[in-house]
């Protein structure tokens, strides 16, 4: 089993700007799509719970860009569990361009989600559902094949 959940995507013209490279907001859209497909494939009980009163609020999202991508580039969006608390989930995303046998990391993103319950006027934090905890387990820190420490070539500032 891979240490990440993977969503494959081919970039379309509608995802590029006038210059021809991918418009930055699409990276965030792909994060959401990757997360949704993960739930559909690995934790459908959570989707049923969302139809009830569970809400997954995105608290923060970000992306660092390393290379430009353009229409018809083939991507692998790879989602990993970065951290898990009682009420929140931190996700990490690697955007990898696929060219034959070559893979290039073109961006890296993060997302933090809070689990909430209740009506829209009175939502309160709730525990991350057990079905989601189980589904994320193989993709988290300490999972076989999961990255450890900082990515190659990274350094800490100081």
Coordinates of N, CA and C in Angstrom, one line a residue:
X1 N 0.8 -1.2 0.0 CA 0.0 0.0 0.0 C 0.9 1.2 0.0
X2 N 0.5 2.2 -0.8 CA 1.3 3.5 -0.9 C 1.0 4.3 0.4
X3 N 2.0 5.1 0.8 CA 1.8 5.9 2.0 C 0.9 7.2 1.8
X4 N 0.3 7.3 0.7 CA -0.6 8.4 0.4 C -1.8 8.0 -0.4
X5 N -2.8 8.8 -0.4 CA -4.0 8.6 -1.2 C -3.7 9.4 -2.5
X6 N -4.0 8.8 -3.7 CA -3.6 9.5 -4.9 C -4.9 9.8 -5.8
X7 N -4.9 11.0 -6.3 CA -5.9 11.4 -7.3 C -5.2 11.8 -8.5
X8 N -5.5 11.1 -9.7 CA -4.8 11.5 -10.9 C -5.7 12.5 -11.6
X9 N -5.0 13.5 -12.3 CA -5.7 14.6 -13.0 C -4.9 15.0 -14.2
X10 N -5.6 15.3 -15.3 CA -5.0 15.9 -16.4 C -5.5 17.4 -16.5
X11 N -4.6 18.3 -16.6 CA -5.0 19.7 -16.6 C -5.7 20.1 -17.9
X12 N -6.7 20.9 -17.7 CA -7.5 21.3 -18.9 C -7.2 22.8 -19.1
X13 N -7.6 23.3 -20.3 CA -7.4 24.7 -20.7 C -8.1 25.6 -19.7
X14 N -9.3 25.2 -19.2 CA -10.1 26.0 -18.3 C -9.4 26.2 -17.0
X15 N -8.4 25.5 -16.7 CA -7.7 25.6 -15.4 C -6.4 26.5 -15.6
X16 N -6.2 27.1 -16.8 CA -5.0 27.9 -17.0 C -5.5 29.4 -17.1
X17 N -4.5 30.3 -17.0 CA -4.7 31.7 -17.1 C -4.3 32.2 -18.5
X18 N -4.3 33.5 -18.7 CA -4.0 34.0 -20.1 C -2.6 33.7 -20.5
X19 N -1.7 33.5 -19.5 CA -0.3 33.2 -19.8 C -0.1 31.8 -20.2
X20 N -1.0 30.9 -19.8 CA -1.0 29.5 -20.1 C -0.6 28.6 -19.0
X21 N -0.3 29.1 -17.8 CA 0.0 28.2 -16.7 C -1.2 28.1 -15.8
X22 N -1.2 27.1 -14.9 CA -2.4 26.8 -14.1 C -2.6 28.0 -13.1
X23 N -3.8 28.4 -13.1 CA -4.2 29.5 -12.1 C -4.2 28.9 -10.7
X24 N -3.6 29.6 -9.8 CA -3.3 29.1 -8.4 C -4.5 28.6 -7.7
X25 N -5.7 29.1 -7.9 CA -6.9 28.7 -7.1 C -7.2 27.2 -7.4
X26 N -6.8 26.7 -8.6 CA -7.0 25.3 -8.9 C -6.3 24.3 -8.0
X27 N -5.2 24.7 -7.5 CA -4.5 23.8 -6.5 C -5.4 23.5 -5.3
X28 N -6.1 24.6 -4.8 CA -6.9 24.4 -3.7 C -8.2 23.6 -4.1
X29 N -8.7 23.8 -5.3 CA -9.8 23.0 -5.7 C -9.4 21.5 -5.8
X30 N -8.2 21.2 -6.2 CA -7.8 19.8 -6.3 C -7.6 19.2 -5.0
X31 N -7.2 20.0 -4.0 CA -7.1 19.5 -2.6 C -8.5 19.0 -2.2
X32 N -9.5 19.9 -2.4 CA -10.8 19.6 -2.0 C -11.3 18.3 -2.7
X33 N -11.1 18.2 -4.0 CA -11.5 17.1 -4.8 C -10.8 15.8 -4.3
X34 N -9.5 15.9 -4.0 CA -8.8 14.7 -3.5 C -9.4 14.3 -2.2
X35 N -9.6 15.2 -1.3 CA -10.2 14.9 0.0 C -11.6 14.2 -0.1
X36 N -12.4 14.8 -1.0 CA -13.8 14.2 -1.3 C -13.7 12.8 -1.8
X37 N -12.8 12.6 -2.8 CA -12.7 11.2 -3.4 C -12.2 10.2 -2.3
X38 N -11.3 10.7 -1.5 CA -10.8 9.8 -0.4 C -12.0 9.4 0.5
X39 N -12.8 10.3 0.9 CA -14.0 10.0 1.7 C -14.9 9.0 1.0
X40 N -15.1 9.3 -0.3 CA -16.0 8.4 -1.1 C -15.5 7.0 -1.1
X41 N -14.2 6.8 -1.3 CA -13.6 5.5 -1.5 C -13.2 4.8 -0.1
X42 N -12.9 5.6 0.9 CA -12.4 4.9 2.1 C -13.2 5.2 3.4
X43 N -14.1 6.2 3.3 CA -14.9 6.4 4.5 C -16.3 6.9 4.2
X44 N -17.0 6.1 3.4 CA -18.4 6.5 3.0 C -19.3 6.8 4.2
X45 N -19.0 6.2 5.3 CA -19.9 6.5 6.5 C -19.8 7.9 6.9
X46 N -18.6 8.6 6.7 CA -18.5 10.0 7.0 C -19.3 10.8 6.1
X47 N -19.4 10.5 4.8 CA -20.2 11.2 3.9 C -21.7 11.1 4.3
X48 N -22.1 9.9 4.8 CA -23.5 9.8 5.3 C -23.7 10.7 6.5
X49 N -22.7 10.8 7.4 CA -22.7 11.6 8.6 C -22.8 13.1 8.2
X50 N -22.1 13.5 7.1 CA -22.2 14.9 6.6 C -23.6 15.2 6.1
X51 N -24.3 14.2 5.6 CA -25.7 14.4 5.2 C -26.5 14.7 6.4
X52 N -26.1 14.3 7.6 CA -26.7 14.6 8.8 C -26.3 15.9 9.3
X53 N -25.6 15.9 10.5 CA -25.2 17.2 11.0 C -23.7 17.4 11.2
X54 N -22.9 16.5 10.7 CA -21.4 16.6 10.7 C -21.0 17.7 9.7
X55 N -20.1 18.6 10.1 CA -19.6 19.6 9.1 C -18.1 19.5 9.2
X56 N -17.4 19.5 8.1 CA -16.0 19.6 8.0 C -15.6 21.0 7.6
X57 N -15.2 21.8 8.5 CA -14.8 23.2 8.2 C -13.4 23.3 7.9
X58 N -13.0 23.9 6.8 CA -11.6 24.1 6.4 C -11.2 25.4 7.2
X59 N -10.2 25.2 8.1 CA -9.7 26.3 8.9 C -8.6 27.1 8.2
X60 N -7.7 26.3 7.5 CA -6.6 26.9 6.7 C -6.3 26.1 5.6
X61 N -5.7 26.7 4.6 CA -5.3 26.1 3.4 C -4.1 26.8 2.8
X62 N -3.1 26.1 2.2 CA -2.0 26.8 1.6 C -1.3 26.0 0.6
X63 N -0.4 26.6 -0.2 CA 0.3 25.9 -1.2 C 1.6 26.6 -1.5
X64 N 2.6 25.9 -1.6 CA 3.9 26.4 -2.1 C 4.2 25.9 -3.5
X65 N 4.6 26.8 -4.4 CA 4.7 26.4 -5.8 C 6.2 26.3 -6.2
X66 N 6.6 25.2 -6.8 CA 8.0 25.0 -7.2 C 8.2 25.1 -8.7
X67 N 7.2 24.8 -9.5 CA 7.3 24.8 -10.9 C 6.0 25.1 -11.6
X68 N 6.0 25.7 -12.7 CA 4.7 25.9 -13.4 C 4.2 24.6 -14.1
X69 N 2.9 24.5 -14.2 CA 2.3 23.4 -15.0 C 1.3 24.1 -15.9
X70 N 1.1 23.4 -17.0 CA 0.2 23.9 -18.1 C -0.8 22.9 -18.6
X71 N -1.6 23.3 -19.5 CA -2.7 22.4 -20.0 C -2.1 21.1 -20.5
X72 N -2.7 20.0 -20.2 CA -2.5 18.7 -20.6 C -1.3 18.0 -19.8
X73 N -0.8 18.8 -18.8 CA 0.2 18.1 -17.9 C -0.7 17.1 -17.1
X74 N 0.0 16.0 -16.8 CA -0.7 14.9 -16.0 C -0.1 15.0 -14.6
X75 N -1.1 15.0 -13.6 CA -0.7 15.2 -12.3 C -1.1 14.0 -11.4
X76 N -0.4 13.8 -10.4 CA -0.7 12.9 -9.3 C -0.8 13.9 -8.0
X77 N -2.1 14.0 -7.5 CA -2.2 14.8 -6.3 C -2.2 13.7 -5.1
X78 N -1.2 13.8 -4.3 CA -1.0 12.8 -3.2 C -1.3 13.4 -1.9
X79 N -2.3 12.8 -1.2 CA -2.7 13.3 0.1 C -2.2 12.4 1.2
X80 N -1.7 13.0 2.3 CA -1.2 12.3 3.4 C -1.9 12.9 4.7
X81 N -2.0 12.1 5.7 CA -2.4 12.7 7.0 C -1.1 13.3 7.6
X82 N -1.2 14.6 8.0 CA -0.1 15.2 8.6 C -0.2 15.1 10.1
X83 N -1.4 15.4 10.7 CA -1.6 15.3 12.1 C -3.1 15.1 12.4
X84 N -3.4 14.6 13.5 CA -4.7 14.3 13.9 C -4.9 14.6 15.4
X85 N -5.8 15.5 15.7 CA -6.1 15.8 17.1 C -7.5 15.3 17.4
X86 N -8.1 15.6 18.6 CA -9.4 15.1 18.9 C -10.5 15.6 17.9
X87 N -10.3 16.9 17.5 CA -11.4 17.5 16.7 C -10.9 18.0 15.3
X88 N -9.6 17.9 15.0 CA -9.1 18.5 13.8 C -8.2 17.5 13.0
X89 N -8.1 17.7 11.7 CA -7.3 16.9 10.9 C -6.4 17.8 10.0
X90 N -5.1 17.5 10.0 CA -4.2 18.2 9.1 C -3.8 17.3 8.0
X91 N -3.9 17.8 6.7 CA -3.6 17.1 5.5 C -2.4 17.7 4.9
X92 N -1.6 16.9 4.2 CA -0.5 17.4 3.4 C -0.7 16.9 1.9
X93 N -0.4 17.7 1.0 CA -0.6 17.4 -0.4 C 0.6 17.6 -1.2
X94 N 1.0 16.6 -2.0 CA 2.1 16.8 -3.0 C 1.5 16.7 -4.4
X95 N 1.9 17.7 -5.2 CA 1.4 17.8 -6.6 C 2.6 17.4 -7.4
X96 N 2.5 16.2 -8.1 CA 3.6 15.6 -8.8 C 3.2 15.6 -10.3
X97 N 4.0 16.2 -11.1 CA 3.8 16.1 -12.6 C 4.4 14.7 -13.1
X98 N 3.6 14.0 -13.8 CA 4.0 12.7 -14.4 C 4.4 12.9 -15.8
X99 N 5.6 12.5 -16.2 CA 6.1 12.5 -17.6 C 6.8 11.2 -17.8
X100 N 6.1 10.3 -18.4 CA 6.7 8.9 -18.6 C 7.0 8.3 -17.3
X101 N 8.3 8.0 -17.1 CA 8.8 7.4 -15.9 C 9.2 8.5 -14.9
X102 N 9.3 9.8 -15.3 CA 9.8 10.9 -14.5 C 8.6 11.4 -13.7
X103 N 9.0 11.8 -12.5 CA 8.1 12.5 -11.6 C 8.7 13.8 -11.0
X104 N 8.0 14.9 -11.1 CA 8.5 16.2 -10.6 C 7.6 16.8 -9.6
X105 N 8.1 17.1 -8.4 CA 7.2 17.7 -7.4 C 7.1 19.2 -7.9
X106 N 5.9 19.6 -8.2 CA 5.6 21.0 -8.7 C 5.0 21.9 -7.6
X107 N 4.4 21.3 -6.6 CA 3.8 22.1 -5.5 C 3.6 21.2 -4.3
X108 N 3.5 21.9 -3.2 CA 3.2 21.2 -1.9 C 2.2 22.0 -1.2
X109 N 1.1 21.4 -0.7 CA 0.0 22.1 0.0 C -0.3 21.5 1.3
X110 N -1.1 22.3 2.1 CA -1.5 21.8 3.4 C -2.9 22.3 3.6
X111 N -3.6 21.6 4.5 CA -5.0 21.9 4.8 C -5.3 21.5 6.2
X112 N -6.0 22.3 7.0 CA -6.5 21.9 8.3 C -8.0 22.0 8.3
X113 N -8.6 20.9 8.8 CA -10.1 20.8 8.9 C -10.5 20.5 10.3
X114 N -11.6 21.2 10.7 CA -12.2 21.0 12.0 C -13.5 20.3 11.9
X115 N -13.8 19.3 12.7 CA -15.1 18.6 12.7 C -16.0 19.4 13.7
X116 N -17.2 19.7 13.2 CA -18.2 20.4 13.9 C -19.5 19.7 13.8
X117 N -20.4 19.9 14.8 CA -21.8 19.5 14.7 C -22.7 20.5 15.2
X118 N -24.0 20.4 14.7 CA -25.0 21.3 15.2 C -25.5 22.2 14.0
X119 N -26.6 22.9 14.3 CA -27.2 23.8 13.3 C -26.2 24.9 12.9
X120 N -26.4 25.5 11.7 CA -25.4 26.5 11.2 C -25.3 27.7 12.2
X121 N -26.3 27.9 13.0 CA -26.2 29.1 13.9 C -25.6 28.7 15.2
X122 N -25.3 27.4 15.4 CA -24.8 27.0 16.7 C -23.9 25.7 16.6
X123 N -22.9 25.8 15.7 CA -22.0 24.7 15.5 C -21.0 24.6 16.6
X124 N -20.6 23.4 17.0 CA -19.6 23.2 18.1 C -18.6 22.1 17.7
X125 N -17.4 22.2 18.1 CA -16.4 21.2 17.8 C -16.9 19.8 18.3
X126 N -16.5 18.8 17.5 CA -16.8 17.4 17.8 C -15.6 16.6 17.5
X127 N -15.6 15.4 18.0 CA -14.5 14.5 17.8 C -14.5 14.1 16.3
X128 N -13.3 13.8 15.8 CA -13.1 13.3 14.4 C -13.8 11.9 14.5
X129 N -14.7 11.7 13.5 CA -15.4 10.4 13.5 C -14.4 9.2 13.4
X130 N -14.7 8.1 14.2 CA -13.9 7.0 14.2 C -13.6 6.4 12.8
X131 N -14.7 6.4 12.0 CA -14.5 5.9 10.6 C -13.4 6.7 9.8
X132 N -13.4 8.0 10.1 CA -12.3 8.8 9.4 C -11.0 8.5 10.0
X133 N -10.9 8.4 11.3 CA -9.6 8.0 11.9 C -9.0 6.7 11.4
X134 N -9.9 5.7 11.3 CA -9.5 4.4 10.8 C -9.0 4.5 9.3
X135 N -9.8 5.3 8.5 CA -9.5 5.4 7.1 C -8.1 6.1 6.9
X136 N -7.8 7.1 7.7 CA -6.6 7.9 7.6 C -5.4 7.2 8.1
X137 N -5.6 6.2 9.0 CA -4.4 5.6 9.6 C -3.3 5.1 8.7
X138 N -3.6 4.5 7.6 CA -2.5 4.0 6.7 C -1.8 5.1 6.0
X139 N -2.3 6.4 6.1 CA -1.7 7.5 5.3 C -1.0 8.5 6.3
X140 N -0.8 8.2 7.5 CA -0.3 9.1 8.5 C 1.1 8.9 8.9
X141 N 1.6 9.8 9.7 CA 3.0 9.6 10.2 C 3.2 8.2 10.9
X142 N 4.2 7.6 10.6 CA 4.5 6.3 11.2 C 3.9 5.1 10.3
X143 N 3.1 5.4 9.3 CA 2.6 4.4 8.4 C 3.8 3.8 7.6
X144 N 3.8 2.5 7.2 CA 4.8 2.0 6.4 C 5.0 2.8 5.1
X145 N 6.2 3.2 4.8 CA 6.5 4.0 3.6 C 6.2 5.5 3.7
X146 N 5.7 5.9 4.9 CA 5.4 7.4 5.1 C 6.7 8.1 5.2
X147 N 6.7 9.4 4.7 CA 8.0 10.2 4.8 C 8.2 10.5 6.2
X148 N 9.5 10.6 6.5 CA 9.9 11.0 7.9 C 10.8 12.3 7.8
X149 N 10.6 13.1 8.7 CA 11.4 14.4 8.8 C 11.0 15.3 7.7
X150 N 12.0 16.2 7.3 CA 11.8 17.1 6.2 C 12.0 16.5 4.9
X151 N 11.4 17.1 3.9 CA 11.6 16.6 2.5 C 13.1 16.8 2.1
X152 N 13.6 16.0 1.2 CA 14.9 16.1 0.7 C 15.1 17.5 0.2
X153 N 16.2 18.1 0.5 CA 16.5 19.5 0.0 C 15.9 20.6 0.8
X154 N 15.1 20.3 1.8 CA 14.5 21.3 2.6 C 15.5 21.6 3.8
X155 N 15.3 22.8 4.3 CA 16.1 23.2 5.5 C 15.2 24.0 6.4
X156 N 15.6 24.1 7.6 CA 14.9 25.0 8.6 C 15.6 26.3 8.6
X157 N 14.8 27.3 8.6 CA 15.4 28.7 8.7 C 15.9 29.0 10.1
X158 N 16.7 30.0 10.2 CA 17.1 30.4 11.5 C 18.2 31.3 11.6

